[in-house]
XYZ file of C-alpha atoms in Angstrom:
682
model
C 125.078 126.581 107.797
C 125.811 127.381 111.403
C 123.812 130.934 111.239
C 121.115 132.245 109.228
C 117.850 132.491 109.368
C 117.536 128.445 109.031
C 120.120 127.606 111.138
C 118.016 129.990 113.744
C 114.877 128.145 113.461
C 116.209 124.872 114.244
C 117.813 126.176 116.944
C 114.782 126.873 118.048
C 112.398 124.121 116.333
C 110.101 126.957 115.101
C 107.458 126.682 112.134
C 108.076 128.664 108.745
C 107.198 127.948 105.328
C 110.155 127.277 103.273
C 111.154 126.740 99.527
C 113.473 124.260 98.591
C 115.307 122.727 95.031
C 115.506 119.045 95.371
C 118.889 117.734 95.272
C 118.983 113.857 96.137
C 116.850 110.882 94.912
C 113.836 110.798 97.566
C 113.986 107.911 99.800
C 110.897 105.778 101.903
C 112.155 104.969 105.539
C 110.006 103.072 107.774
C 110.625 103.657 111.671
C 108.847 104.235 114.799
C 106.194 105.684 113.222
C 104.475 105.385 109.367
C 106.223 104.906 106.476
C 108.439 108.777 105.870
C 110.269 109.946 102.561
C 113.489 111.949 102.804
C 114.891 114.066 101.159
C 117.967 115.429 100.565
C 117.481 119.031 99.672
C 118.790 123.068 99.103
C 116.579 125.685 101.445
C 116.680 128.842 98.676
C 113.638 130.608 100.402
C 112.137 130.616 103.985
C 108.866 133.089 105.270
C 109.473 134.763 108.220
C 106.793 137.426 109.597
C 105.314 137.048 106.237
C 108.096 137.782 103.649
C 110.338 135.742 102.219
C 114.031 135.613 103.086
C 116.306 134.012 100.251
C 118.651 131.364 101.543
C 121.435 128.941 100.388
C 122.059 126.368 102.713
C 121.498 122.327 102.221
C 118.526 120.773 104.949
C 116.905 117.772 104.642
C 113.137 117.305 104.829
C 111.202 114.401 107.661
C 107.728 114.615 104.875
C 105.261 112.663 106.236
C 103.240 112.709 103.048
C 104.002 109.437 100.055
C 103.583 111.873 97.350
C 107.521 113.690 98.412
C 108.315 110.737 97.050
C 107.599 110.875 93.179
C 109.590 114.606 93.586
C 112.481 114.422 91.281
C 116.476 116.277 91.421
C 116.862 119.873 90.751
C 112.889 120.339 91.024
C 111.231 123.389 93.523
C 109.091 122.806 95.920
C 107.380 124.718 98.552
C 105.570 123.506 102.393
C 105.395 124.059 105.958
C 107.409 122.885 108.516
C 108.873 122.287 111.730
C 112.429 123.582 112.044
C 115.370 121.018 113.932
C 118.971 121.062 114.846
C 120.416 118.193 112.360
C 122.118 115.200 114.777
C 126.221 114.173 114.275
C 127.386 117.238 113.026
C 126.017 116.853 109.143
C 126.549 118.944 106.691
C 123.376 120.546 107.006
C 121.937 123.734 108.230
C 118.577 122.184 109.594
C 116.060 118.916 109.677
C 112.738 119.894 108.379
C 109.415 117.660 109.404
C 106.916 118.118 107.373
C 103.108 117.103 107.792
C 101.105 117.619 104.082
C 102.101 117.475 100.482
C 104.951 119.661 98.251
C 102.921 122.549 97.117
C 105.469 122.195 92.766
C 106.860 125.757 92.126
C 107.550 124.257 88.788
C 108.704 121.497 86.548
C 111.966 120.013 87.030
C 114.968 120.531 84.723
C 114.958 119.235 81.035
C 117.833 116.772 81.929
C 117.176 115.927 85.070
C 113.452 114.708 83.772
C 115.585 112.884 80.735
C 117.650 111.178 84.022
C 114.537 110.156 85.819
C 112.755 108.799 82.433
C 116.761 106.700 81.653
C 116.277 105.893 85.260
C 112.666 104.704 84.957
C 113.171 103.008 81.908
C 116.356 100.653 83.320
C 114.132 100.319 86.509
C 111.221 98.245 84.064
C 113.743 96.540 82.152
C 115.067 94.995 85.705
C 111.383 94.052 86.613
C 111.405 90.544 85.621
C 114.551 90.314 87.793
C 114.011 88.271 91.141
C 114.152 91.031 93.758
C 117.269 91.438 95.075
C 119.067 91.932 91.536
C 116.223 93.676 90.300
C 116.931 96.271 93.652
C 121.195 96.401 93.423
C 121.757 96.593 89.768
C 120.275 99.597 89.243
C 122.567 100.843 91.611
C 125.915 99.608 90.567
C 124.599 100.625 87.506
C 123.487 104.101 88.002
C 123.779 104.966 92.038
C 119.824 104.239 92.103
C 118.885 102.464 95.253
C 115.557 103.301 95.270
C 114.541 98.900 96.290
C 117.510 98.191 97.767
C 116.724 96.135 100.685
C 117.940 98.072 104.089
C 119.077 94.608 105.348
C 120.348 93.848 102.359
C 122.481 97.168 102.593
C 123.885 96.330 106.019
C 125.438 92.738 104.444
C 126.837 94.242 100.994
C 128.637 96.763 104.340
C 129.356 94.097 106.295
C 131.241 92.467 104.189
C 133.110 95.736 102.221
C 131.557 96.138 98.992
C 129.159 99.220 99.622
C 131.249 100.322 97.686
C 129.484 98.848 94.507
C 125.712 100.046 95.614
C 127.186 104.065 94.785
C 128.655 104.982 91.555
C 132.345 105.621 91.934
C 135.751 105.985 89.916
C 135.630 102.345 88.915
C 132.484 102.154 86.742
C 133.629 105.403 85.224
C 136.601 103.326 84.260
C 134.611 100.748 83.205
C 132.323 102.844 80.405
C 135.741 104.773 79.983
C 136.856 101.773 78.714
C 134.109 101.161 77.029
C 133.471 103.843 74.806
C 137.709 103.893 73.642
C 136.797 99.824 72.849
C 134.135 100.739 70.859
C 136.246 103.734 69.165
C 139.442 101.261 68.372
C 136.786 98.747 66.764
C 135.256 101.842 64.138
C 138.569 102.936 63.643
C 137.783 105.870 64.891
C 140.805 108.216 65.905
C 142.953 109.343 68.915
C 141.060 113.078 67.796
C 137.686 111.533 67.867
C 137.604 109.168 70.960
C 138.678 111.273 73.624
C 135.393 113.549 72.610
C 133.159 110.529 72.195
C 134.124 109.552 75.910
C 133.553 112.464 77.874
C 130.382 113.189 75.657
C 129.842 109.510 77.436
C 131.198 110.704 80.933
C 129.106 113.802 80.856
C 125.732 111.225 80.279
C 126.313 108.633 82.512
C 127.440 111.567 85.420
C 123.686 112.818 84.474
C 121.884 109.611 84.501
C 123.738 109.045 88.350
C 123.074 112.278 89.434
C 126.270 114.997 91.274
C 126.775 112.869 94.255
C 130.492 113.913 95.536
C 131.316 110.002 94.703
C 130.166 110.693 90.977
C 131.944 114.573 90.407
C 134.917 113.348 92.393
C 135.275 110.071 90.032
C 133.916 112.900 86.373
C 136.433 115.338 87.304
C 139.472 112.908 88.012
C 137.980 110.429 84.889
C 138.289 114.260 82.271
C 141.615 114.728 84.073
C 142.919 111.739 83.432
C 141.580 111.590 79.809
C 143.677 114.312 79.448
C 146.957 113.281 80.901
C 146.670 110.125 78.782
C 146.349 111.314 75.518
C 148.874 114.202 76.041
C 151.473 110.942 76.489
C 151.669 111.760 80.538
C 150.841 108.424 82.099
C 152.220 108.511 85.499
C 150.844 111.782 86.180
C 148.078 110.009 88.681
C 148.710 111.897 91.945
C 148.938 115.454 90.177
C 145.827 114.330 88.672
C 143.884 113.221 92.011
C 144.801 116.739 93.582
C 143.810 118.474 90.690
C 139.897 116.867 90.732
C 140.340 117.624 95.036
C 140.745 121.069 94.292
C 138.619 121.854 91.679
C 135.662 120.164 93.520
C 136.132 121.202 97.062
C 136.334 125.145 95.170
C 132.732 124.086 93.542
C 131.246 122.918 96.447
C 133.139 124.096 99.728
C 130.728 121.375 101.877
C 133.140 118.608 100.155
C 135.865 119.275 102.413
C 133.876 117.938 105.724
C 131.386 115.288 103.795
C 133.501 111.552 104.966
C 131.586 109.843 101.673
C 134.207 112.423 99.794
C 137.301 111.995 101.875
C 136.383 107.942 101.003
C 136.633 107.765 97.091
C 140.066 110.251 97.589
C 141.173 108.371 99.625
C 140.398 104.966 97.656
C 142.164 106.498 94.426
C 144.347 107.650 96.580
C 145.683 103.883 97.812
C 145.160 102.610 94.230
C 147.457 105.397 92.857
C 150.453 104.632 96.120
C 150.109 101.451 97.112
C 148.144 99.208 94.525
C 151.453 99.332 91.821
C 154.437 98.057 94.278
C 152.255 95.550 95.841
C 151.564 94.068 91.980
C 154.546 94.086 91.630
C 155.649 92.299 94.825
C 152.671 89.527 94.460
C 153.046 89.057 90.395
C 156.384 86.642 91.472
C 154.703 84.792 93.252
C 150.563 84.583 91.581
C 149.438 84.940 88.645
C 149.369 88.352 86.729
C 145.582 88.677 86.708
C 145.314 87.613 90.844
C 147.987 89.255 91.459
C 146.210 92.768 90.082
C 143.104 92.038 91.848
C 145.042 91.294 94.830
C 146.579 94.403 94.749
C 143.516 96.733 93.846
C 141.584 95.209 96.643
C 144.160 95.327 99.083
C 145.335 98.706 98.884
C 142.051 100.289 98.611
C 141.058 98.359 102.247
C 143.589 99.686 103.640
C 143.841 103.547 102.670
C 139.682 103.445 103.850
C 140.105 102.028 106.690
C 141.350 103.891 109.393
C 138.042 106.797 108.603
C 135.632 103.406 108.152
C 136.385 102.699 112.141
C 136.518 105.908 112.976
C 132.391 105.970 111.480
C 131.336 102.804 112.586
C 133.891 101.351 115.135
C 134.617 97.861 112.939
C 137.042 96.340 110.911
C 136.101 94.503 108.148
C 137.844 91.101 108.206
C 136.696 89.740 105.329
C 136.746 92.752 102.903
C 139.750 91.706 101.113
C 138.578 88.354 100.176
C 135.308 89.791 99.245
C 136.052 92.234 97.144
C 138.745 89.430 95.310
C 135.563 87.337 94.554
C 133.163 89.348 93.528
C 135.798 91.170 91.211
C 135.207 89.146 88.207
C 131.088 89.747 87.668
C 131.136 93.652 88.430
C 132.863 95.010 84.770
C 129.774 92.480 82.927
C 126.753 94.022 85.369
C 128.193 96.987 85.133
C 129.083 96.828 81.422
C 125.599 95.148 80.751
C 122.787 96.991 82.829
C 124.319 100.011 80.999
C 123.270 98.477 77.838
C 120.141 97.637 79.305
C 119.429 101.027 80.108
C 120.029 102.804 77.065
C 117.927 99.373 74.722
C 114.798 100.378 77.254
C 114.826 103.756 75.559
C 114.174 102.384 72.688
C 112.240 98.796 73.379
C 111.800 97.569 76.927
C 110.426 94.737 76.115
C 114.321 92.959 74.598
C 116.298 95.714 77.426
C 114.290 92.642 79.588
C 116.169 89.831 77.283
C 119.372 92.294 77.444
C 119.610 92.591 81.178
C 119.654 89.139 82.254
C 123.052 88.230 81.902
C 123.786 90.957 83.731
C 121.207 90.100 86.343
C 123.639 86.425 86.716
C 126.586 88.803 86.953
C 124.629 90.929 90.119
C 123.911 87.556 91.250
C 126.788 86.079 92.352
C 128.019 89.358 93.716
C 124.595 89.424 95.972
C 125.583 85.945 96.848
C 129.038 87.161 97.702
C 127.943 89.882 99.784
C 125.504 87.545 101.981
C 128.254 84.532 101.954
C 131.004 87.263 103.431
C 128.597 88.689 106.222
C 126.788 85.863 107.532
C 130.822 84.366 108.105
C 131.386 84.347 111.939
C 133.838 87.898 113.013
C 133.241 89.319 109.552
C 133.620 92.183 111.099
C 135.699 92.685 114.870
C 134.585 95.895 116.966
C 137.158 98.758 117.395
C 137.512 102.317 119.024
C 135.323 104.302 116.570
C 136.050 107.865 116.350
C 139.156 109.310 116.125
C 140.910 107.804 118.904
C 139.668 104.593 116.305
C 141.649 106.521 113.346
C 144.607 107.282 114.705
C 144.681 103.834 116.678
C 144.716 101.898 113.886
C 147.365 103.651 112.006
C 149.670 103.236 114.491
C 148.847 99.136 114.575
C 148.951 99.372 111.037
C 152.643 101.093 111.499
C 153.822 98.057 113.710
C 152.684 95.895 111.470
C 155.058 97.544 108.900
C 158.100 97.290 111.813
C 157.001 93.353 112.741
C 156.539 91.994 108.663
C 159.925 93.674 108.270
C 161.808 91.432 110.725
C 162.119 87.477 110.582
C 161.765 87.083 114.444
C 159.056 89.433 115.013
C 157.414 87.761 112.051
C 157.626 84.322 113.634
C 156.818 86.095 117.402
C 153.427 87.375 115.961
C 152.481 84.206 113.973
C 153.115 82.197 116.934
C 150.870 84.819 119.062
C 148.389 84.390 116.214
C 148.030 81.096 116.261
C 147.887 80.589 119.987
C 144.803 82.996 119.698
C 143.337 81.060 117.431
C 143.326 77.499 118.868
C 141.534 79.410 122.055
C 138.813 80.870 119.160
C 138.695 77.976 117.838
C 138.110 75.675 121.482
C 135.997 78.732 122.745
C 133.226 78.179 119.442
C 132.746 74.998 120.570
C 132.693 75.058 124.248
C 130.526 78.037 124.149
C 126.667 77.158 124.074
C 125.567 77.471 120.798
C 122.192 79.081 119.241
C 119.614 79.619 121.200
C 121.563 79.207 124.681
C 120.327 76.713 127.121
C 117.511 77.601 129.763
C 116.653 81.191 127.403
C 113.247 82.785 128.535
C 112.948 85.760 125.852
C 114.692 86.927 122.763
C 115.196 90.770 121.944
C 115.851 89.806 117.728
C 117.476 91.932 115.796
C 114.826 93.193 112.828
C 116.279 96.788 112.931
C 114.322 99.536 113.764
C 111.546 97.854 115.500
C 110.150 95.286 117.841
C 109.997 91.702 118.123
C 110.641 89.804 120.619
C 110.038 85.742 121.658
C 108.965 84.199 124.686
C 109.947 80.462 125.483
C 106.933 78.625 125.630
C 107.991 74.841 125.396
C 110.048 73.075 123.151
C 109.417 74.705 119.628
C 107.193 77.239 120.673
C 107.078 80.546 121.461
C 104.580 83.195 121.976
C 105.552 86.492 120.324
C 105.160 89.784 120.886
C 106.039 92.472 117.842
C 107.500 91.484 114.501
C 109.136 94.099 113.088
C 108.893 95.714 109.844
C 111.084 92.984 108.260
C 108.916 89.493 107.458
C 112.834 87.996 106.759
C 114.587 89.184 109.860
C 111.524 87.698 112.529
C 111.989 84.819 109.916
C 115.289 84.198 110.341
C 115.268 84.363 114.581
C 112.491 82.277 114.814
C 114.739 79.729 113.017
C 117.622 79.861 114.760
C 115.503 79.775 117.896
C 113.734 76.812 116.212
C 109.850 78.020 116.839
C 107.350 75.661 115.055
C 104.431 76.890 116.457
C 103.034 80.334 117.859
C 100.212 79.484 120.174
C 100.085 83.417 120.163
C 101.085 86.631 118.590
C 100.709 90.326 119.888
C 100.672 93.008 118.187
C 100.780 96.192 120.166
C 100.255 98.658 117.987
C 99.283 99.324 114.038
C 102.756 100.972 112.958
C 105.024 99.780 110.897
C 107.743 98.448 112.452
C 105.805 96.575 115.002
C 103.421 94.444 112.391
C 104.609 94.655 108.806
C 106.520 91.588 109.397
C 104.362 88.737 110.648
C 104.232 86.680 107.350
C 107.495 86.004 108.420
C 106.300 85.024 111.890
C 103.961 82.791 109.683
C 106.249 80.978 107.201
C 106.136 77.757 107.987
C 104.321 77.586 111.507
C 101.247 77.693 112.788
C 100.171 80.466 114.827
C 97.710 80.183 116.426
C 96.277 83.439 117.737
C 96.608 87.154 117.108
C 96.321 89.883 119.724
C 95.407 93.146 119.171
C 95.187 96.163 120.642
C 92.146 97.724 121.654
C 91.946 100.667 119.626
C 93.426 98.848 116.603
C 92.401 100.314 113.516
C 92.310 96.665 111.880
C 95.649 97.076 110.197
C 96.876 93.214 111.276
C 93.928 91.891 109.845
C 95.516 91.709 106.404
C 98.717 89.388 107.476
C 95.959 87.431 109.650
C 93.854 85.630 106.969
C 92.921 82.857 108.176
C 94.235 83.124 111.715
C 91.555 84.284 114.675
C 92.681 87.415 115.786
C 91.386 89.203 118.922
C 91.417 92.647 121.112
C 92.988 92.401 124.472
C 91.730 93.927 127.867
C 92.992 95.532 130.536
C 93.638 92.962 133.374
C 92.843 90.461 130.639
C 95.042 87.100 131.607
C 96.586 83.676 129.162
C 98.450 80.841 130.724
C 101.283 79.248 128.110
C 102.583 76.650 129.697
C 104.326 78.014 132.399
C 104.315 81.091 130.737
C 101.116 83.841 132.260
C 101.004 86.605 129.819
C 98.811 89.800 131.863
C 97.006 92.907 129.836
C 98.674 96.079 131.892
C 97.006 98.662 129.153
C 95.814 100.850 127.559
C 93.248 101.270 130.689
C 90.262 102.813 128.347
C 89.214 101.660 124.860
C 89.238 105.176 123.517
C 88.033 105.281 119.680
C 89.784 103.064 116.863
C 92.851 104.432 115.795
C 92.311 106.483 112.519
C 95.304 106.945 109.101
C 94.685 111.005 110.314
C 96.067 109.643 114.244
C 99.615 111.157 114.417
C 102.932 109.039 115.774
C 102.280 109.784 119.590
C 98.374 108.480 119.518
C 99.263 105.297 118.047
C 101.927 104.877 120.553
C 100.040 105.561 123.330
C 97.497 102.926 122.121
C 99.861 99.937 122.800
C 100.151 97.165 123.976
C 101.447 97.009 127.922
C 101.977 92.788 128.912
C 102.921 92.210 131.990
C 105.299 87.658 131.513
C 105.813 85.432 134.006
C 107.235 81.837 135.227
C 109.061 80.878 137.528
C 112.317 82.810 137.962
C 111.508 85.222 134.981
C 109.545 88.648 134.673
C 109.276 90.905 132.507
C 107.339 94.532 131.738
C 106.624 94.618 127.436
C 105.859 98.354 126.720
C 105.326 98.371 122.979
C 105.746 101.910 122.119
C 103.941 104.221 125.198
C 105.355 107.190 125.320
C 104.787 110.162 128.568
C 101.582 111.029 128.427
C 100.657 106.571 128.555
C 103.432 106.080 130.749
C 101.777 107.932 133.041
C 98.765 106.626 133.297
C 100.234 102.779 134.067
C 102.843 104.151 136.397
C 100.716 102.993 139.641
C 99.707 99.379 138.055
C 103.425 98.746 137.064
C 105.023 96.176 138.870
C 108.332 94.555 139.805
C 110.037 93.263 136.836
C 113.160 91.469 135.989
C 113.024 92.824 132.692
C 112.308 96.190 131.505
C 111.570 95.793 127.730
C 112.095 99.812 126.848
C 108.978 101.795 125.254
C 109.630 103.021 122.186
C 113.122 102.118 120.648
C 114.431 104.470 124.028
C 113.582 107.476 122.219
C 113.393 110.478 124.906
C 109.374 110.615 124.965
C 109.660 108.418 128.616
C 108.603 108.635 132.259
C 111.490 108.459 134.869
C 108.754 106.643 137.351
C 107.245 104.270 134.902
C 110.824 103.199 134.062
C 111.607 103.247 138.243
C 108.629 101.074 139.233
C 109.636 98.625 136.721
C 112.524 98.292 138.702
C 114.566 96.450 136.219
C 118.214 95.209 136.332
C 118.063 94.436 132.593
C 116.182 97.119 130.223
C 116.373 95.521 126.240
C 116.539 98.299 123.478
C 115.126 97.136 119.649
C 116.780 99.963 117.798
C 118.389 99.790 114.129
C 121.849 100.818 113.506
C 122.359 104.801 112.847
C 118.820 104.584 112.220
C 117.173 108.395 111.113
C 115.344 108.923 115.064
C 118.449 109.467 117.293
C 117.157 106.190 119.120
C 117.953 105.454 121.530
C 118.255 109.142 123.267
C 121.197 109.673 125.417
C 119.219 111.333 128.048
C 116.867 107.847 127.992
C 119.927 106.374 128.192
C 121.400 108.389 131.385
C 118.054 108.110 133.145
C 118.091 103.597 132.389
C 122.005 103.599 134.254
C 121.190 105.955 137.105
C 118.102 103.315 137.706
C 120.640 100.423 137.885
C 120.066 98.778 134.560
C 121.907 97.203 132.723
C 121.192 98.037 129.133
C 121.625 95.568 126.156
C 120.744 97.066 122.261
C 119.994 95.201 119.486
C 122.327 98.028 117.617
C 125.390 96.608 119.290
C 124.217 93.229 120.007
C 122.139 91.680 117.125
C 119.940 88.757 119.178
C 119.880 89.262 123.101
C 118.917 86.279 125.131
C 117.789 86.089 128.902
C 118.743 82.995 129.975
C 117.673 81.224 133.460
C 121.030 80.085 135.216
C 121.580 78.702 138.788
C 122.735 81.996 140.116
C 119.246 83.871 138.220
C 119.236 85.327 135.055
C 121.439 86.388 132.748
C 122.284 88.208 128.717
C 123.879 86.475 125.860
C 124.021 88.166 122.596
C 124.187 86.430 119.607
C 127.020 88.547 118.202
């Protein structure tokens, strides 16, 4: 993957036609521009100098045309695009950015068409469930997370339940157990049951797609079946080793796949740690509770070093969350699978059978949300290899401490002191919102939403983010009941799609837009006056003033055909001031618009860094603000690489203290006797 024609095109940012085979379900993602479709694929040919060169390397296609969303794994398509290098040493030869639609080169394989038919029927069956349940249930049953809300996915991750959203060994064990149980009830002998179980596994994998975790679970399950029916039930570790060897030989890229590593480690934890822990726990706890606790703790501890290496966080509530969710997992999976089969013959009947599965999923969602909302649900840790090594070392020290009664007492006393200190700090520390807050950058994921205090229960809101619930929650926490002015800097989804959340239960008096608006804001502003801003205009709301700095000229109205850069450069740029506070709110303006505005940029206390801290920054524009505080609003682990390392380096060189919503959550700028300070909600 690090050489060849595809890699060469990526290294120089070249354009070429490429023929790919879709290898994963297309995912629609919203971000700094219009919504895009992300497709994992395998490149099998590129055109260089008018002739086709055969290749076979994994690529990631990012397409602006929504017709890519309708593709099915196994389908062969051709397109032209710009090649780029993948980030973070991903297992990819290139990222291909495509603007046009795919050119179909034939139908997907019959097996994939059949699998997609099953998945579509399951989507129809869950259509009457509440939105969150109809998004999660297909994920638990067949790994279909196409409708999953990103915020809910993050709550599953924070609570340690994200493994329930992918097909893994647990799903396969439930399916195999159900098939064997039905075979026993039907009176089928030991010779008939294994072939039926293998057929059920094959059908399950086909519908769930052969992702790394599914492949591992499949091979492990088949080997486990053979071991069970040949009388060698204690050969779990050899079976896991055989599964790993077979899969890596079949697909060498799995050797560098974190998902595959997590899957293998979780299984190893269940085989090595869980049995001994279960026996010890059974001496003190009821059998079912001991079994569930041993399984949850063993899996979580086995994968902890890799999770910490990837995220820089330790999940504190994961074991408890898994214990609470466990009773609902099997009913949700089995009833969901039964509904998928029923839907092939009758969708209306399946809509009835899926209802109890929805109740089980509702319980799991409730556990995930409650656990994620707890204080210190995750605690920060070193990321990368150092984090993994230090966590393993800390675990070794913990084992030694637990073996010594004296050290157990010392550590218990120390932890008790820490707990008391934390409780005291929580009591005496200022709540949220902090007193004297001037501005809050709301954590709305990959988007922008700012609130400027405008009196008791009032705030001016600049942009609304991509998710109504995210901005609504932020404003609720601030106690905002009235919005005298809502400014939408430009008509991109990550700035305006959250408008219904701003209006939910609040009076919005006026919506302000860029003079070049395409009018998209109007669909969310029914019944609220909408005005376009002009450079030099000023609004006074209490002691807060807002001055329009740009765009300098009206120019032509934006259209859907305009590229992301054109729309970004049409952003409203505002200067907010009140006694002791000033801020430059720069929307998503890129280099061209920044250069045009540099001469009129005033010195301010706070700079809302344009375009989520992307690379498209003019150093003179950032320097002109001379802001000691720089706020960056970006989504955690976003697909755009925001903020750019180059921009972060530039801001540090300018002497700015950088605060990021992807690291700190909601960020408040407060006024104190000593000047302005920042307080993070997380």
